[in-house]
PDB file of C-alpha atoms in Angstrom:
ATOM      1  CA  MET Y  13      95.404 125.575 118.065  1.00  0.00           C
ATOM      2  CA  ASN Y  14      95.213 121.921 117.010  1.00  0.00           C
ATOM      3  CA  GLN Y  15      92.199 120.682 118.996  1.00  0.00           C
ATOM      4  CA  THR Y  16      92.644 117.123 117.772  1.00  0.00           C
ATOM      5  CA  LEU Y  17      96.205 116.970 119.114  1.00  0.00           C
ATOM      6  CA  ILE Y  18      95.069 118.544 122.388  1.00  0.00           C
ATOM      7  CA  ASP Y  19      92.329 115.933 122.800  1.00  0.00           C
ATOM      8  CA  TYR Y  20      94.786 113.139 122.044  1.00  0.00           C
ATOM      9  CA  THR Y  21      97.333 114.450 124.549  1.00  0.00           C
ATOM     10  CA  LEU Y  22      94.640 114.860 127.215  1.00  0.00           C
ATOM     11  CA  HIS Y  23      93.515 111.280 126.578  1.00  0.00           C
ATOM     12  CA  LEU Y  24      97.027 110.017 127.278  1.00  0.00           C
ATOM     13  CA  ALA Y  25      97.281 112.195 130.378  1.00  0.00           C
ATOM     14  CA  ASP Y  26      93.880 111.174 131.733  1.00  0.00           C
ATOM     15  CA  ASN Y  27      94.622 107.465 131.298  1.00  0.00           C
ATOM     16  CA  ALA Y  28      97.774 107.749 133.395  1.00  0.00           C
ATOM     17  CA  LEU Y  29      96.242 110.009 136.052  1.00  0.00           C
ATOM     18  CA  ILE Y  30      93.080 108.022 136.699  1.00  0.00           C
ATOM     19  CA  ILE Y  31      94.707 104.600 136.975  1.00  0.00           C
ATOM     20  CA  ALA Y  32      97.314 106.219 139.228  1.00  0.00           C
ATOM     21  CA  GLN Y  33      94.521 107.507 141.464  1.00  0.00           C
ATOM     22  CA  ARG Y  34      93.057 104.018 141.684  1.00  0.00           C
ATOM     23  CA  ASN Y  35      96.431 102.483 142.514  1.00  0.00           C
ATOM     24  CA  ALA Y  36      97.063 105.165 145.125  1.00  0.00           C
ATOM     25  CA  GLU Y  37      94.096 103.824 147.094  1.00  0.00           C
ATOM     26  CA  LEU Y  38      96.247 100.786 147.878  1.00  0.00           C
ATOM     27  CA  CYS Y  39      99.020 102.770 149.535  1.00  0.00           C
ATOM     28  CA  ALA Y  40      99.471 101.106 152.959  1.00  0.00           C
ATOM     29  CA  HIS Y  41      96.792  98.533 152.036  1.00  0.00           C
ATOM     30  CA  SER Y  42      98.695  96.087 149.819  1.00  0.00           C
ATOM     31  CA  PRO Y  43      99.113  92.477 151.001  1.00  0.00           C
ATOM     32  CA  ILE Y  44     102.793  92.773 151.915  1.00  0.00           C
ATOM     33  CA  LEU Y  45     105.156  95.713 152.457  1.00  0.00           C
ATOM     34  CA  GLU Y  46     107.364  95.052 149.436  1.00  0.00           C
ATOM     35  CA  GLN Y  47     104.395  95.095 147.062  1.00  0.00           C
ATOM     36  CA  ASP Y  48     102.947  98.144 148.776  1.00  0.00           C
ATOM     37  CA  ILE Y  49     106.148  99.978 147.874  1.00  0.00           C
ATOM     38  CA  ALA Y  50     106.109  98.545 144.338  1.00  0.00           C
ATOM     39  CA  ILE Y  51     102.591  99.647 143.440  1.00  0.00           C
ATOM     40  CA  THR Y  52     103.153 103.031 145.080  1.00  0.00           C
ATOM     41  CA  ASN Y  53     106.222 103.536 142.892  1.00  0.00           C
ATOM     42  CA  ILE Y  54     104.201 102.546 139.823  1.00  0.00           C
ATOM     43  CA  THR Y  55     101.614 105.118 140.871  1.00  0.00           C
ATOM     44  CA  LEU Y  56     104.297 107.801 141.047  1.00  0.00           C
ATOM     45  CA  ASP Y  57     105.557 106.810 137.590  1.00  0.00           C
ATOM     46  CA  LEU Y  58     102.063 107.189 136.165  1.00  0.00           C
ATOM     47  CA  ILE Y  59     101.506 110.548 137.842  1.00  0.00           C
ATOM     48  CA  GLY Y  60     104.797 111.700 136.348  1.00  0.00           C
ATOM     49  CA  GLN Y  61     103.636 110.616 132.906  1.00  0.00           C
ATOM     50  CA  SER Y  62     100.316 112.400 133.334  1.00  0.00           C
ATOM     51  CA  ARG Y  63     102.100 115.591 134.396  1.00  0.00           C
ATOM     52  CA  ASN Y  64     104.236 115.553 131.267  1.00  0.00           C
ATOM     53  CA  PHE Y  65     101.192 115.152 129.040  1.00  0.00           C
ATOM     54  CA  TYR Y  66      99.167 117.781 130.919  1.00  0.00           C
ATOM     55  CA  GLN Y  67     102.018 120.261 130.725  1.00  0.00           C
ATOM     56  CA  TYR Y  68     102.214 119.748 126.980  1.00  0.00           C
ATOM     57  CA  SER Y  69      98.420 120.003 126.657  1.00  0.00           C
ATOM     58  CA  ALA Y  70      98.573 123.353 128.445  1.00  0.00           C
ATOM     59  CA  VAL Y  71     101.215 124.579 125.997  1.00  0.00           C
ATOM     60  CA  LEU Y  72      99.073 123.476 123.049  1.00  0.00           C
ATOM     61  CA  LYS Y  73      95.955 125.145 124.454  1.00  0.00           C
ATOM     62  CA  ALA Y  74      97.799 128.426 125.033  1.00  0.00           C
ATOM     63  CA  ASP Y  75      94.849 129.828 126.982  1.00  0.00           C
ATOM     64  CA  GLY Y  76      96.324 130.081 130.449  1.00  0.00           C
ATOM     65  CA  SER Y  77      95.693 126.432 131.312  1.00  0.00           C
ATOM     66  CA  THR Y  78      98.180 124.642 133.542  1.00  0.00           C
ATOM     67  CA  GLU Y  79      98.761 121.022 134.450  1.00  0.00           C
ATOM     68  CA  ASP Y  80      96.864 121.702 137.681  1.00  0.00           C
ATOM     69  CA  SER Y  81      93.822 123.267 136.032  1.00  0.00           C
ATOM     70  CA  LEU Y  82      93.612 120.411 133.541  1.00  0.00           C
ATOM     71  CA  ALA Y  83      93.706 117.809 136.312  1.00  0.00           C
ATOM     72  CA  TYR Y  84      91.681 119.625 138.991  1.00  0.00           C
ATOM     73  CA  LEU Y  85      89.188 121.870 137.206  1.00  0.00           C
ATOM     74  CA  ARG Y  86      87.759 119.810 134.340  1.00  0.00           C
ATOM     75  CA  ASP Y  87      84.413 118.089 134.860  1.00  0.00           C
ATOM     76  CA  VAL Y  88      83.721 114.390 134.381  1.00  0.00           C
ATOM     77  CA  ARG Y  89      82.567 114.632 130.775  1.00  0.00           C
ATOM     78  CA  ALA Y  90      85.800 116.403 129.793  1.00  0.00           C
ATOM     79  CA  PHE Y  91      87.954 113.439 130.862  1.00  0.00           C
ATOM     80  CA  LYS Y  92      88.979 111.049 128.081  1.00  0.00           C
ATOM     81  CA  ASN Y  93      90.431 108.084 129.962  1.00  0.00           C
ATOM     82  CA  CYS Y  94      89.552 104.507 129.066  1.00  0.00           C
ATOM     83  CA  LEU Y  95      86.877 103.027 131.327  1.00  0.00           C
ATOM     84  CA  ILE Y  96      89.159 100.275 132.616  1.00  0.00           C
ATOM     85  CA  THR Y  97      91.282 102.849 134.447  1.00  0.00           C
ATOM     86  CA  GLU Y  98      88.393 104.105 136.577  1.00  0.00           C
ATOM     87  CA  ILE Y  99      86.624 100.956 137.750  1.00  0.00           C
ATOM     88  CA  PRO Y 100      87.134  99.978 141.425  1.00  0.00           C
ATOM     89  CA  ASN Y 101      90.229  98.051 142.450  1.00  0.00           C
ATOM     90  CA  GLY Y 102      88.448  94.965 143.705  1.00  0.00           C
ATOM     91  CA  ASP Y 103      90.825  92.510 145.352  1.00  0.00           C
ATOM     92  CA  TRP Y 104      94.578  92.320 144.775  1.00  0.00           C
ATOM     93  CA  GLY Y 105      94.137  89.957 141.823  1.00  0.00           C
ATOM     94  CA  GLN Y 106      91.817  92.340 139.984  1.00  0.00           C
ATOM     95  CA  THR Y 107      94.096  95.310 140.643  1.00  0.00           C
ATOM     96  CA  ILE Y 108      97.108  93.399 139.336  1.00  0.00           C
ATOM     97  CA  LEU Y 109      95.290  92.159 136.247  1.00  0.00           C
ATOM     98  CA  ARG Y 110      94.029  95.636 135.398  1.00  0.00           C
ATOM     99  CA  GLN Y 111      97.574  96.980 135.659  1.00  0.00           C
ATOM    100  CA  TYR Y 112      98.851  94.174 133.447  1.00  0.00           C
ATOM    101  CA  PHE Y 113      96.220  94.777 130.772  1.00  0.00           C
ATOM    102  CA  PHE Y 114      96.825  98.529 130.819  1.00  0.00           C
ATOM    103  CA  SER Y 115     100.626  98.432 130.969  1.00  0.00           C
ATOM    104  CA  SER Y 116     100.845  95.850 128.176  1.00  0.00           C
ATOM    105  CA  PHE Y 117      98.755  98.126 125.979  1.00  0.00           C
ATOM    106  CA  GLN Y 118     100.649 101.242 127.043  1.00  0.00           C
ATOM    107  CA  PHE Y 119     103.973  99.575 126.238  1.00  0.00           C
ATOM    108  CA  LEU Y 120     102.935  98.777 122.663  1.00  0.00           C
ATOM    109  CA  LEU Y 121     101.393 102.223 122.240  1.00  0.00           C
ATOM    110  CA  PHE Y 122     104.456 104.101 123.468  1.00  0.00           C
ATOM    111  CA  GLN Y 123     106.795 101.946 121.405  1.00  0.00           C
ATOM    112  CA  GLN Y 124     105.159 103.452 118.338  1.00  0.00           C
ATOM    113  CA  LEU Y 125     104.487 106.870 119.859  1.00  0.00           C
ATOM    114  CA  GLN Y 126     108.205 107.436 120.350  1.00  0.00           C
ATOM    115  CA  HIS Y 127     108.373 107.762 116.553  1.00  0.00           C
ATOM    116  CA  SER Y 128     105.661 110.452 116.467  1.00  0.00           C
ATOM    117  CA  LYS Y 129     106.140 113.482 114.227  1.00  0.00           C
ATOM    118  CA  ASP Y 130     105.424 115.529 117.343  1.00  0.00           C
ATOM    119  CA  GLU Y 131     108.775 115.759 119.090  1.00  0.00           C
ATOM    120  CA  GLN Y 132     107.290 116.358 122.533  1.00  0.00           C
ATOM    121  CA  LEU Y 133     104.977 113.334 122.415  1.00  0.00           C
ATOM    122  CA  ALA Y 134     107.878 111.230 121.142  1.00  0.00           C
ATOM    123  CA  ALA Y 135     110.113 112.419 123.974  1.00  0.00           C
ATOM    124  CA  ILE Y 136     107.513 111.666 126.667  1.00  0.00           C
ATOM    125  CA  ALA Y 137     106.912 108.201 125.224  1.00  0.00           C
ATOM    126  CA  THR Y 138     110.631 107.409 125.055  1.00  0.00           C
ATOM    127  CA  LYS Y 139     111.178 108.591 128.631  1.00  0.00           C
ATOM    128  CA  SER Y 140     108.220 106.557 129.901  1.00  0.00           C
ATOM    129  CA  LEU Y 141     109.062 103.257 128.209  1.00  0.00           C
ATOM    130  CA  LYS Y 142     111.675 102.230 130.762  1.00  0.00           C
ATOM    131  CA  GLU Y 143     109.111 102.651 133.549  1.00  0.00           C
ATOM    132  CA  ILE Y 144     106.378 100.845 131.616  1.00  0.00           C
ATOM    133  CA  THR Y 145     108.700  97.923 130.905  1.00  0.00           C
ATOM    134  CA  TYR Y 146     108.975  97.392 134.664  1.00  0.00           C
ATOM    135  CA  HIS Y 147     105.213  97.785 135.114  1.00  0.00           C
ATOM    136  CA  VAL Y 148     104.583  95.007 132.587  1.00  0.00           C
ATOM    137  CA  ARG Y 149     107.150  92.679 134.130  1.00  0.00           C
ATOM    138  CA  TRP Y 150     105.948  93.246 137.688  1.00  0.00           C
ATOM    139  CA  SER Y 151     102.244  92.852 136.952  1.00  0.00           C
ATOM    140  CA  SER Y 152     102.693  89.833 134.651  1.00  0.00           C
ATOM    141  CA  GLU Y 153     104.709  88.013 137.306  1.00  0.00           C
ATOM    142  CA  TRP Y 154     101.841  88.526 139.745  1.00  0.00           C
ATOM    143  CA  VAL Y 155      99.265  87.293 137.210  1.00  0.00           C
ATOM    144  CA  ILE Y 156     101.303  84.117 136.802  1.00  0.00           C
ATOM    145  CA  ARG Y 157     101.869  83.715 140.530  1.00  0.00           C
ATOM    146  CA  LEU Y 158      98.177  84.034 141.357  1.00  0.00           C
ATOM    147  CA  GLY Y 159      96.820  82.147 138.349  1.00  0.00           C
ATOM    148  CA  ASP Y 160      99.126  79.191 138.909  1.00  0.00           C
ATOM    149  CA  GLY Y 161      98.975  79.398 142.700  1.00  0.00           C
ATOM    150  CA  THR Y 162      96.422  78.088 145.122  1.00  0.00           C
ATOM    151  CA  GLU Y 163      92.843  77.182 144.279  1.00  0.00           C
ATOM    152  CA  GLU Y 164      91.726  80.384 145.993  1.00  0.00           C
ATOM    153  CA  SER Y 165      94.119  82.643 144.068  1.00  0.00           C
ATOM    154  CA  ARG Y 166      93.256  80.954 140.774  1.00  0.00           C
ATOM    155  CA  ASN Y 167      89.519  81.401 141.334  1.00  0.00           C
ATOM    156  CA  ARG Y 168      90.058  85.057 142.140  1.00  0.00           C
ATOM    157  CA  MET Y 169      91.998  85.568 138.926  1.00  0.00           C
ATOM    158  CA  ILE Y 170      89.220  83.922 136.926  1.00  0.00           C
ATOM    159  CA  LYS Y 171      86.730  86.314 138.532  1.00  0.00           C
ATOM    160  CA  ALA Y 172      89.072  89.216 137.781  1.00  0.00           C
ATOM    161  CA  ILE Y 173      89.184  88.260 134.096  1.00  0.00           C
ATOM    162  CA  ASP Y 174      85.388  88.083 134.020  1.00  0.00           C
ATOM    163  CA  ALA Y 175      85.172  91.543 135.599  1.00  0.00           C
ATOM    164  CA  LEU Y 176      87.773  93.261 133.415  1.00  0.00           C
ATOM    165  CA  TRP Y 177      87.759  91.658 129.984  1.00  0.00           C
ATOM    166  CA  THR Y 178      84.764  93.585 128.694  1.00  0.00           C
ATOM    167  CA  TYR Y 179      86.719  96.819 129.202  1.00  0.00           C
ATOM    168  CA  THR Y 180      89.846  95.816 127.268  1.00  0.00           C
ATOM    169  CA  GLY Y 181      88.373  96.222 123.799  1.00  0.00           C
ATOM    170  CA  GLU Y 182      88.208  99.996 124.213  1.00  0.00           C
ATOM    171  CA  PHE Y 183      91.998 100.137 123.915  1.00  0.00           C
ATOM    172  CA  PHE Y 184      91.736  99.179 120.245  1.00  0.00           C
ATOM    173  CA  ILE Y 185      88.555 100.968 119.151  1.00  0.00           C
ATOM    174  CA  PRO Y 186      89.704 104.404 117.946  1.00  0.00           C
ATOM    175  CA  VAL Y 187      87.717 107.595 118.350  1.00  0.00           C
ATOM    176  CA  GLU Y 188      87.960 110.598 116.048  1.00  0.00           C
ATOM    177  CA  TYR Y 189      90.962 112.304 117.633  1.00  0.00           C
ATOM    178  CA  GLU Y 190      92.929 109.043 117.628  1.00  0.00           C
ATOM    179  CA  THR Y 191      92.140 108.382 113.981  1.00  0.00           C
ATOM    180  CA  LYS Y 192      93.056 111.912 112.906  1.00  0.00           C
ATOM    181  CA  THR Y 193      96.315 112.103 114.848  1.00  0.00           C
ATOM    182  CA  ALA Y 194      97.339 108.695 113.505  1.00  0.00           C
ATOM    183  CA  LEU Y 195      96.699 109.833 109.926  1.00  0.00           C
ATOM    184  CA  GLU Y 196      98.700 113.008 110.575  1.00  0.00           C
ATOM    185  CA  GLY Y 197     101.639 111.026 111.969  1.00  0.00           C
ATOM    186  CA  PHE Y 198     101.318 112.407 115.483  1.00  0.00           C
ATOM    187  CA  GLY Y 199      99.438 109.543 117.129  1.00  0.00           C
ATOM    188  CA  VAL Y 200      99.207 105.765 116.837  1.00  0.00           C
ATOM    189  CA  ASP Y 201      96.689 103.613 114.993  1.00  0.00           C
ATOM    190  CA  VAL Y 202      95.529 101.551 117.967  1.00  0.00           C
ATOM    191  CA  THR Y 203      93.850  98.952 115.751  1.00  0.00           C
ATOM    192  CA  THR Y 204      97.328  97.742 114.753  1.00  0.00           C
ATOM    193  CA  LEU Y 205      98.206  96.934 118.374  1.00  0.00           C
ATOM    194  CA  LYS Y 206      95.435  94.451 119.142  1.00  0.00           C
ATOM    195  CA  LYS Y 207      96.968  91.303 117.653  1.00  0.00           C
ATOM    196  CA  GLU Y 208     100.316  91.701 119.426  1.00  0.00           C
ATOM    197  CA  TRP Y 209      98.598  92.646 122.704  1.00  0.00           C
ATOM    198  CA  GLU Y 210      96.446  89.513 122.556  1.00  0.00           C
ATOM    199  CA  GLU Y 211      99.467  87.341 121.788  1.00  0.00           C
ATOM    200  CA  LYS Y 212     101.344  88.705 124.800  1.00  0.00           C
ATOM    201  CA  VAL Y 213      98.336  88.268 127.083  1.00  0.00           C
ATOM    202  CA  LYS Y 214      97.756  84.725 125.807  1.00  0.00           C
ATOM    203  CA  ALA Y 215     101.369  83.794 126.567  1.00  0.00           C
ATOM    204  CA  VAL Y 216     101.108  85.068 130.145  1.00  0.00           C
ATOM    205  CA  PHE Y 217      97.707  83.428 130.643  1.00  0.00           C
ATOM    206  CA  GLU Y 218      99.088  80.129 129.371  1.00  0.00           C
ATOM    207  CA  GLU Y 219     101.914  80.270 131.897  1.00  0.00           C
ATOM    208  CA  ALA Y 220      99.382  81.218 134.569  1.00  0.00           C
ATOM    209  CA  THR Y 221      97.135  78.282 133.504  1.00  0.00           C
ATOM    210  CA  LEU Y 222      94.301  80.740 132.837  1.00  0.00           C
ATOM    211  CA  ALA Y 223      91.936  80.459 129.873  1.00  0.00           C
ATOM    212  CA  PHE Y 224      92.052  83.253 127.321  1.00  0.00           C
ATOM    213  CA  PRO Y 225      88.514  84.683 126.989  1.00  0.00           C
ATOM    214  CA  GLU Y 226      86.430  84.274 123.877  1.00  0.00           C
ATOM    215  CA  LYS Y 227      85.261  87.334 121.986  1.00  0.00           C
ATOM    216  CA  SER Y 228      82.743  89.379 123.924  1.00  0.00           C
ATOM    217  CA  PHE Y 229      80.883  92.664 123.985  1.00  0.00           C
ATOM    218  CA  TYR Y 230      83.180  95.560 124.845  1.00  0.00           C
ATOM    219  CA  GLN Y 231      82.325  98.572 126.968  1.00  0.00           C
ATOM    220  CA  THR Y 232      83.273 101.883 125.382  1.00  0.00           C
ATOM    221  CA  GLY Y 233      82.678 105.583 125.886  1.00  0.00           C
ATOM    222  CA  GLY Y 234      85.450 106.756 128.171  1.00  0.00           C
ATOM    223  CA  LYS Y 235      87.532 108.244 125.357  1.00  0.00           C
ATOM    224  CA  THR Y 236      84.669 110.562 124.423  1.00  0.00           C
ATOM    225  CA  GLY Y 237      83.649 111.479 127.969  1.00  0.00           C
ATOM    226  CA  VAL Y 238      80.935 108.892 128.654  1.00  0.00           C
ATOM    227  CA  HIS Y 239      82.033 107.348 131.940  1.00  0.00           C
ATOM    228  CA  THR Y 240      80.874 105.073 134.714  1.00  0.00           C
ATOM    229  CA  GLU Y 241      79.652 106.697 137.910  1.00  0.00           C
ATOM    230  CA  GLN Y 242      82.984 105.710 139.464  1.00  0.00           C
ATOM    231  CA  LEU Y 243      84.922 108.522 137.790  1.00  0.00           C
ATOM    232  CA  GLY Y 244      82.798 111.099 139.601  1.00  0.00           C
ATOM    233  CA  PHE Y 245      83.800 109.605 142.952  1.00  0.00           C
ATOM    234  CA  ILE Y 246      87.480 109.633 141.950  1.00  0.00           C
ATOM    235  CA  LEU Y 247      87.328 113.279 140.896  1.00  0.00           C
ATOM    236  CA  SER Y 248      85.466 114.323 144.043  1.00  0.00           C
ATOM    237  CA  ASP Y 249      88.506 113.174 146.020  1.00  0.00           C
ATOM    238  CA  LEU Y 250      91.132 114.338 143.550  1.00  0.00           C
ATOM    239  CA  GLN Y 251      89.664 117.788 142.967  1.00  0.00           C
ATOM    240  CA  PHE Y 252      88.218 118.664 146.371  1.00  0.00           C
ATOM    241  CA  LEU Y 253      91.050 120.844 147.686  1.00  0.00           C
ATOM    242  CA  GLN Y 254      91.406 122.924 144.526  1.00  0.00           C
ATOM    243  CA  ARG Y 255      87.661 123.450 144.210  1.00  0.00           C
ATOM    244  CA  ALA Y 256      87.135 124.219 147.897  1.00  0.00           C
ATOM    245  CA  TYR Y 257      90.124 126.568 148.059  1.00  0.00           C
ATOM    246  CA  PRO Y 258      90.631 127.952 144.521  1.00  0.00           C
ATOM    247  CA  GLY Y 259      94.234 128.759 143.722  1.00  0.00           C
ATOM    248  CA  ALA Y 260      95.564 127.081 146.864  1.00  0.00           C
ATOM    249  CA  GLU Y 261      99.267 126.261 146.718  1.00  0.00           C
ATOM    250  CA  TRP Y 262     101.619 124.417 149.027  1.00  0.00           C
TER     251      TRP Y 262
END
């Protein structure tokens, strides 16, 4: 059993699942019907990605785990998602900006991951890229629309940047399982993605007439299981049914 590869695969799964859970909170609460449908579809894409990674994690573990047990029966400290995926939605501008930051990173990550030595990881990345391409386009268009919109929408985007920027650095600060899988040819060296990610974000911010932030302190810990209190609240909703009624099935 390759524990490093398992941890890496769970990290990818947890990222997709937790941001999907956050986005799902907006179902029937988005500003207009069309965008309600759009973000719900993005949520379904992300859940699909998480399922693929959890299913593969279960195969790697070979201990009777399933995609359901990995999602519903692990405790907070076992989750390896980046902190940005678990923080509250805030207003529409903050939700959109978080999705843009995450999807832009995910796109660059999966572009390289599709060349992984691990055929299953490569296949999941290749399958997901078409979806992620849409996620980036949709969220970036909203960042531009709000940043270069009314005074109110612009101010909200500035506040969203202030709230989220400190969490973006974690994308590019590798932990042990990322470093090892990258060296083995299974994973991606995330440090190589930062420059291109920043260039893409700068271009969108320029079109949105938003200032690109200066360097700042970055929050970290999520990848190694050190989370904000918010993840506990997410999991209490996500895991309630399975924990209250063990083995329940539809």
